[in-house]
C-alpha cells in the first residue's frame, strides 16, 4: 500500500454519510450478494401511507443532506425525477442571490460610493468568469448520462412442439448474453436490468439502471455520477469551490478595508456568511474527490473499503475480502497518481479546466481500465479462496 493510500485510510471518509455513522450497521456476511450491491445506492420501499404523502418533503431533505431515503410504496425507481427540479431551484436560487448581492452590495458600492473603479473591476470580472464556468459545468453534469452497460443478447433457442406449431423459447438471459471482459473474475449479474455488469459497474436503485464505473447518485444533479460524466462532476465541484472562495475572500477584504457594516449592509453580510459555509463544505468535499481521483477509487469503492478496513482492524471481518482491493488494502486499479489523473481527466490539459467534450478525449469505454499488474496478480491469488461469489 502506497503512502498516499495509507494517509487516505486515516483521513479520507468520502462515501460514509454522517447520518449513517450514527445508524446501526448490519452485520457483514462472508459474501457480497447482488442485492447488497444494489442497496449501495439505497432504496427499499416503505408501506407507510404517511410516508408516501410526505414524500416531497422527504425528498427535499434527501437532496439537502445528500442522504438517500427509501422510496414510498407504489413509487417505482426513477420516479424521484418528478421532484428532481427541487435541487436545481435551490442551487439556482443560491447562485442568483450571491450574484445579485455581490453586484449590488459590493461591486456598485466600490464603484459609485467609494470610487474604487479598478478594485471593483478586479473583483467583478473574475467573478463573472467563475459564474460562467460554473453554469456550463453544471449544465454538462446534469445533462450528460453517466454511461450504462449495453445488453449483448447473442442466442435464442428454438424448439418445435408439433408439426404445426413452432415457438421461440427464450433461454436463460444469463446464457443469452455475452459476458463483458473482466479482470476481477466473473462479472456480476443484475437481476433488475437483466444484464451482466462489467468491472466497477453498479446498479442504482434510484435511477433503476446499471451505471458504468458508478461513483454515486447525486440528487443535486438529478442523476448518477459515473464513467461518462465524472470529469464534469469534478469540474463542477471545483468551480463551485472557486466561486465560493473568491466571493468570500473579496467580500471579507472589502469588509475589513472599508469598515464593514458602516459601509455595506446586512445583505452583504448574509452573502459573506453563505459563501463561507459553501467554501468550507463544498471545498473539503472537492478536495476529497480530487484525492479519490489520484487514488483511482470511486465513492462506492472507498465506502466499502473504509467499512471493511474498520471491521478488519476490530477483528470482525473474518475471512471476508472485498472487490478491487487486496487483503493488504492495495487497489488493483491504482496506477500511480499521474496515470490515475489522466485516466479520469484526459490527456488534454486544456480540458482539465474547461467543461467541454472532445472525441479525442475518450480515455476508455467504461469496461476496460488500467491496472497494476503486480497488485492484480496478488488479487487473483487471493480471489480463488476468499472472494467466492454467490450466484
Coordinates of C-alpha atoms in Angstrom, one line a residue:
X1 CA 0.0 0.0 0.0
X2 CA 1.4 3.4 -1.0
X3 CA 1.9 6.3 1.4
X4 CA -0.9 8.2 -0.2
X5 CA -3.3 5.2 0.3
X6 CA -2.2 4.9 3.9
X7 CA -2.8 8.6 4.5
X8 CA -6.3 8.3 2.9
X9 CA -7.2 5.4 5.1
X10 CA -6.7 7.6 8.1
X11 CA -8.4 10.8 6.9
X12 CA -10.5 10.1 3.8
X13 CA -14.1 9.2 4.6
X14 CA -15.9 10.0 1.4
X15 CA -19.0 7.8 0.9
X16 CA -19.7 7.5 4.7
X17 CA -22.6 9.9 5.3
X18 CA -22.6 11.5 8.8
X19 CA -26.2 10.2 9.4
X20 CA -25.0 6.6 8.6
X21 CA -22.3 6.8 11.2
X22 CA -25.0 7.3 13.8
X23 CA -27.0 4.3 12.5
X24 CA -26.5 0.7 13.5
X25 CA -24.9 -1.1 10.6
X26 CA -26.0 -4.6 9.7
X27 CA -23.6 -7.4 10.2
X28 CA -21.4 -8.3 7.3
X29 CA -21.5 -11.7 5.8
X30 CA -18.8 -13.6 4.1
X31 CA -20.4 -13.0 0.7
X32 CA -21.4 -9.8 -1.0
X33 CA -24.6 -10.6 -2.9
X34 CA -26.2 -8.8 -5.9
X35 CA -28.9 -7.4 -3.5
X36 CA -26.3 -5.8 -1.3
X37 CA -24.7 -4.3 -4.4
X38 CA -28.0 -2.7 -5.4
X39 CA -28.6 -1.4 -1.9
X40 CA -25.3 0.5 -2.1
X41 CA -27.4 3.3 -3.7
X42 CA -30.0 2.6 -1.1
X43 CA -33.7 2.2 -1.9
X44 CA -36.1 -0.1 0.0
X45 CA -39.8 0.5 -0.2
X46 CA -41.9 1.5 2.7
X47 CA -45.6 0.7 3.2
X48 CA -46.4 3.8 5.3
X49 CA -49.2 5.9 3.7
X50 CA -48.0 8.9 5.7
X51 CA -44.5 8.4 4.3
X52 CA -45.9 8.4 0.8
X53 CA -47.8 11.7 1.4
X54 CA -44.8 13.3 2.9
X55 CA -42.5 12.2 0.1
X56 CA -41.9 15.7 -1.5
X57 CA -40.7 16.9 1.9
X58 CA -38.6 13.8 2.5
X59 CA -37.1 14.1 -1.0
X60 CA -36.2 17.7 -0.2
X61 CA -34.5 16.5 3.0
X62 CA -32.6 13.9 0.9
X63 CA -31.5 16.5 -1.6
X64 CA -30.3 19.0 1.0
X65 CA -28.4 16.4 3.1
X66 CA -27.4 14.1 0.2
X67 CA -28.7 11.3 2.3
X68 CA -30.6 8.7 0.3
X69 CA -34.1 7.9 1.6
X70 CA -36.2 4.8 0.8
X71 CA -38.9 5.2 -1.9
X72 CA -42.5 5.0 -0.7
X73 CA -44.8 2.2 -1.6
X74 CA -46.1 2.3 -5.2
X75 CA -43.4 4.7 -6.4
X76 CA -41.1 3.0 -8.9
X77 CA -37.4 3.6 -9.0
X78 CA -36.7 6.5 -11.4
X79 CA -39.9 8.4 -10.4
X80 CA -37.8 10.5 -8.0
X81 CA -37.2 12.7 -11.0
X82 CA -40.7 14.1 -10.6
X83 CA -39.1 16.2 -7.8
X84 CA -35.7 16.5 -9.4
X85 CA -36.3 20.2 -10.1
X86 CA -36.1 21.0 -6.4
X87 CA -32.3 20.8 -6.1
X88 CA -32.0 22.8 -9.3
X89 CA -34.2 25.6 -7.9
X90 CA -32.1 25.6 -4.7
X91 CA -28.8 25.8 -6.5
X92 CA -30.1 28.4 -8.9
X93 CA -31.6 30.5 -6.1
X94 CA -28.3 30.5 -4.1
X95 CA -26.3 31.5 -7.2
X96 CA -28.8 34.3 -8.1
X97 CA -28.8 35.6 -4.5
X98 CA -25.0 35.6 -4.3
X99 CA -24.5 37.2 -7.7
X100 CA -27.1 39.9 -7.0
X101 CA -25.8 40.6 -3.5
X102 CA -22.2 40.9 -4.9
X103 CA -23.3 43.1 -7.8
X104 CA -25.4 45.5 -5.7
X105 CA -23.7 45.5 -2.4
X106 CA -20.0 45.0 -3.2
X107 CA -19.3 46.0 -6.9
X108 CA -21.6 49.0 -7.1
X109 CA -20.7 50.3 -3.6
X110 CA -17.0 50.1 -4.6
X111 CA -17.7 51.7 -8.0
X112 CA -20.1 54.5 -7.1
X113 CA -19.9 55.2 -3.4
X114 CA -16.2 54.6 -2.7
X115 CA -15.0 55.4 -6.3
X116 CA -12.7 52.4 -6.4
X117 CA -13.2 51.6 -10.1
X118 CA -10.0 49.5 -10.6
X119 CA -10.7 47.4 -7.4
X120 CA -14.4 46.9 -8.4
X121 CA -13.4 45.7 -11.8
X122 CA -10.7 43.5 -10.4
X123 CA -13.2 41.9 -8.1
X124 CA -16.2 41.6 -10.5
X125 CA -14.6 40.3 -13.8
X126 CA -13.2 37.1 -12.3
X127 CA -16.5 36.5 -10.5
X128 CA -18.3 36.6 -13.9
X129 CA -15.8 34.2 -15.3
X130 CA -16.3 31.7 -12.5
X131 CA -20.1 32.1 -12.7
X132 CA -20.0 31.3 -16.4
X133 CA -17.8 28.2 -16.0
X134 CA -19.9 27.1 -13.1
X135 CA -23.1 27.3 -15.2
X136 CA -21.5 25.4 -18.1
X137 CA -20.2 22.7 -15.9
X138 CA -23.5 22.4 -14.0
X139 CA -25.4 22.0 -17.3
X140 CA -22.9 19.5 -18.5
X141 CA -23.1 17.2 -15.4
X142 CA -26.9 17.5 -15.3
X143 CA -27.4 16.7 -19.0
X144 CA -24.6 14.1 -19.6
X145 CA -25.6 10.5 -18.9
X146 CA -23.2 8.6 -16.7
X147 CA -22.9 5.6 -19.1
X148 CA -24.8 2.4 -18.9
X149 CA -23.8 -1.2 -19.9
X150 CA -25.3 -2.4 -23.2
X151 CA -27.1 -5.7 -23.3
X152 CA -25.5 -8.1 -25.8
X153 CA -28.0 -10.8 -26.5
X154 CA -26.5 -13.4 -28.7
X155 CA -28.5 -16.5 -28.9
X156 CA -32.1 -17.8 -28.6
X157 CA -33.1 -21.5 -28.8
X158 CA -35.9 -22.7 -30.9
X159 CA -38.0 -25.8 -30.1
X160 CA -40.8 -27.4 -32.0
X161 CA -43.7 -28.8 -30.0
X162 CA -45.7 -30.2 -33.1
X163 CA -45.6 -30.2 -36.8
X164 CA -48.0 -27.3 -37.0
X165 CA -46.7 -25.1 -34.1
X166 CA -43.3 -23.7 -33.7
X167 CA -42.4 -21.4 -30.8
X168 CA -39.3 -19.5 -29.8
X169 CA -38.2 -20.3 -26.3
X170 CA -36.1 -17.8 -24.6
X171 CA -33.1 -19.2 -22.9
X172 CA -31.8 -18.0 -19.6
X173 CA -30.9 -14.4 -20.1
X174 CA -27.5 -15.1 -18.5
X175 CA -26.7 -17.6 -21.2
X176 CA -28.2 -15.4 -24.0
X177 CA -25.8 -12.5 -23.3
X178 CA -22.1 -12.4 -23.8
X179 CA -20.2 -11.7 -20.6
X180 CA -18.2 -8.5 -20.6
X181 CA -14.4 -8.5 -20.3
X182 CA -13.3 -8.5 -16.7
X183 CA -10.0 -8.7 -14.8
X184 CA -11.6 -9.1 -11.3
X185 CA -13.1 -12.5 -12.1
X186 CA -16.6 -13.5 -13.2
X187 CA -18.8 -10.4 -13.8
X188 CA -21.9 -10.0 -11.6
X189 CA -25.5 -10.3 -12.9
X190 CA -28.1 -7.6 -12.3
X191 CA -31.5 -9.1 -11.7
X192 CA -33.2 -5.8 -12.2
X193 CA -31.7 -4.8 -15.5
X194 CA -31.2 -8.4 -16.7
X195 CA -27.7 -7.7 -17.8
X196 CA -24.1 -8.6 -16.9
X197 CA -22.3 -5.8 -15.1
X198 CA -18.7 -5.0 -16.1
X199 CA -16.0 -4.3 -13.5
X200 CA -16.8 -1.3 -11.3
X201 CA -20.4 -1.1 -12.5
X202 CA -23.2 -0.9 -10.0
X203 CA -27.0 -0.8 -10.1
X204 CA -28.6 2.4 -8.9
X205 CA -31.9 1.7 -7.3
X206 CA -32.8 5.4 -7.5
X207 CA -32.4 5.7 -11.3
X208 CA -33.3 2.0 -11.8
X209 CA -30.3 1.4 -14.1
X210 CA -26.8 0.0 -14.0
X211 CA -24.0 2.6 -14.3
X212 CA -20.5 2.1 -15.6
X213 CA -17.8 2.9 -13.1
X214 CA -20.5 4.3 -10.8
X215 CA -19.3 6.8 -8.2
X216 CA -22.6 7.7 -6.5
X217 CA -26.1 9.0 -7.1
X218 CA -26.2 12.8 -6.6
X219 CA -29.6 14.5 -6.1
X220 CA -28.1 17.9 -6.8
X221 CA -27.6 16.9 -10.5
X222 CA -30.7 14.7 -10.5
X223 CA -28.8 11.6 -11.6
X224 CA -25.8 9.4 -11.2
X225 CA -22.2 10.3 -11.5
X226 CA -20.3 7.6 -13.4
X227 CA -17.8 6.9 -16.1
X228 CA -19.1 9.3 -18.8
X229 CA -19.7 12.4 -16.6
X230 CA -17.2 12.1 -13.7
X231 CA -14.8 14.7 -15.3
X232 CA -17.6 17.2 -15.5
X233 CA -18.6 16.5 -11.9
X234 CA -15.0 17.2 -10.7
X235 CA -15.0 20.5 -12.7
X236 CA -18.4 21.4 -11.3
X237 CA -17.2 20.9 -7.7
X238 CA -14.0 22.9 -8.4
X239 CA -15.9 25.9 -9.9
X240 CA -18.4 25.9 -7.0
X241 CA -15.5 25.9 -4.6
X242 CA -13.5 28.6 -6.5
X243 CA -16.6 30.8 -6.9
X244 CA -17.4 30.5 -3.2
X245 CA -13.8 31.1 -2.2
X246 CA -13.5 34.2 -4.4
X247 CA -16.8 35.6 -3.2
X248 CA -15.8 35.1 0.4
X249 CA -12.3 36.4 0.2
X250 CA -13.1 39.5 -1.8
X251 CA -16.1 40.3 0.3
X252 CA -14.2 39.8 3.5
X253 CA -11.4 42.0 2.2
X254 CA -13.9 44.7 1.3
X255 CA -15.5 44.5 4.8
X256 CA -12.2 44.8 6.5
X257 CA -10.8 47.6 4.3
X258 CA -14.0 49.7 4.3
X259 CA -15.3 49.3 7.8
X260 CA -17.9 46.5 7.4
X261 CA -21.5 47.3 8.1
X262 CA -20.8 51.0 8.3
X263 CA -20.2 50.9 4.6
X264 CA -22.1 47.8 3.5
X265 CA -25.4 46.3 4.9
X266 CA -26.8 43.1 6.2
X267 CA -27.4 41.6 2.8
X268 CA -23.7 41.8 2.0
X269 CA -23.1 40.2 5.4
X270 CA -25.5 37.4 4.6
X271 CA -23.7 36.8 1.3
X272 CA -20.4 36.6 3.1
X273 CA -21.7 34.0 5.6
X274 CA -23.3 31.9 2.8
X275 CA -20.1 31.9 0.8
X276 CA -18.1 31.0 3.9
X277 CA -20.4 28.0 4.6
X278 CA -20.2 26.8 0.9
X279 CA -16.4 27.3 0.9
X280 CA -16.0 25.0 4.0
X281 CA -18.5 22.3 3.0
X282 CA -18.0 22.1 -0.8
X283 CA -14.3 22.9 -0.6
X284 CA -13.5 19.9 1.6
X285 CA -15.8 17.7 -0.5
X286 CA -13.9 18.8 -3.6
X287 CA -10.5 18.0 -2.1
X288 CA -11.8 14.6 -1.1
X289 CA -13.0 13.8 -4.6
X290 CA -9.7 15.0 -6.1
X291 CA -8.0 12.7 -3.7
X292 CA -10.2 9.8 -4.8
X293 CA -9.2 10.6 -8.4
X294 CA -5.5 10.4 -7.5
X295 CA -6.1 7.0 -5.8
X296 CA -8.4 5.8 -8.6
X297 CA -11.3 4.9 -6.3
X298 CA -15.0 5.6 -6.6
X299 CA -17.1 6.8 -3.7
X300 CA -18.7 3.4 -3.5
X301 CA -15.4 1.6 -3.6
X302 CA -14.0 3.9 -0.9
X303 CA -17.0 3.5 1.3
X304 CA -16.9 -0.3 1.0
X305 CA -13.1 -0.3 1.7
X306 CA -13.4 2.0 4.8
X307 CA -16.2 -0.2 6.2
X308 CA -14.2 -3.4 5.6
X309 CA -10.9 -1.9 6.9
X310 CA -12.7 -0.8 10.1
X311 CA -14.1 -4.3 10.6
X312 CA -10.6 -5.7 9.9
X313 CA -8.9 -3.6 12.5
X314 CA -11.6 -4.6 15.0
X315 CA -11.2 -8.3 14.1
X316 CA -14.8 -8.5 12.7
X317 CA -14.1 -9.1 9.0
X318 CA -13.4 -12.8 9.4
X319 CA -12.4 -14.3 6.1
X320 CA -14.2 -11.7 4.0
X321 CA -12.5 -9.7 1.3
X322 CA -13.9 -7.1 -1.0
X323 CA -13.7 -6.4 -4.7
X324 CA -11.0 -4.2 -6.2
X325 CA -8.8 -4.4 -3.0
X326 CA -6.3 -7.0 -1.9
X327 CA -6.0 -8.2 1.7
X328 CA -3.3 -5.6 2.3
X329 CA -5.5 -2.8 1.1
X330 CA -3.9 -2.4 -2.3
X331 CA -6.2 -1.1 -5.1
X332 CA -6.0 -3.1 -8.3
X333 CA -6.7 0.0 -10.4
X334 CA -4.2 2.3 -8.8
X335 CA -1.6 3.0 -11.4
X336 CA 0.0 6.0 -9.7
X337 CA -1.3 9.5 -9.2
X338 CA -0.4 10.8 -12.7
X339 CA -1.8 7.8 -14.6
X340 CA -4.9 7.8 -12.4
X341 CA -5.5 11.5 -13.1
X342 CA -5.0 11.0 -16.9
X343 CA -7.5 8.1 -16.9
X344 CA -10.2 10.3 -15.4
X345 CA -9.5 13.8 -16.6
X346 CA -7.9 13.0 -20.0
X347 CA -4.5 13.9 -21.5
X348 CA -5.6 17.3 -22.9
X349 CA -4.6 19.7 -20.2
X350 CA -6.9 22.4 -21.5
X351 CA -9.9 20.2 -20.9
X352 CA -8.9 19.8 -17.3
X353 CA -10.2 23.3 -16.7
X354 CA -12.9 23.6 -19.4
X355 CA -16.1 21.6 -19.2
X356 CA -16.0 20.8 -23.0
X357 CA -16.2 17.5 -24.7
X358 CA -13.8 16.1 -27.3
X359 CA -14.0 12.8 -29.2
X360 CA -10.2 12.5 -28.9
X361 CA -10.5 12.6 -25.2
X362 CA -12.3 9.2 -24.9
X363 CA -10.0 7.5 -22.4
X364 CA -11.9 4.2 -22.4
X365 CA -15.2 2.5 -22.8
X366 CA -16.2 2.2 -19.2
X367 CA -15.5 -1.5 -19.3
X368 CA -11.7 -1.7 -19.6
X369 CA -9.5 0.1 -17.1
X370 CA -5.8 0.4 -16.5
X371 CA -4.4 -1.7 -13.6
X372 CA -1.3 -2.6 -11.7
X373 CA -0.1 -6.0 -12.8
X374 CA 1.6 -6.9 -9.5
X375 CA -1.4 -6.0 -7.5
X376 CA -3.8 -7.8 -9.9
X377 CA -1.6 -10.9 -9.6
X378 CA -1.8 -10.7 -5.8
X379 CA -5.6 -10.1 -6.0
X380 CA -6.3 -13.1 -8.2
X381 CA -4.3 -15.4 -5.9
X382 CA -6.5 -14.3 -3.0
X383 CA -9.7 -14.3 -5.1
X384 CA -9.7 -18.0 -5.6
X385 CA -10.3 -18.8 -2.0
X386 CA -11.5 -15.6 -0.3
X387 CA -13.9 -13.9 -2.8
X388 CA -16.3 -16.7 -3.8
X389 CA -19.4 -15.0 -5.2
X390 CA -22.9 -16.4 -4.8
X391 CA -25.0 -16.8 -8.0

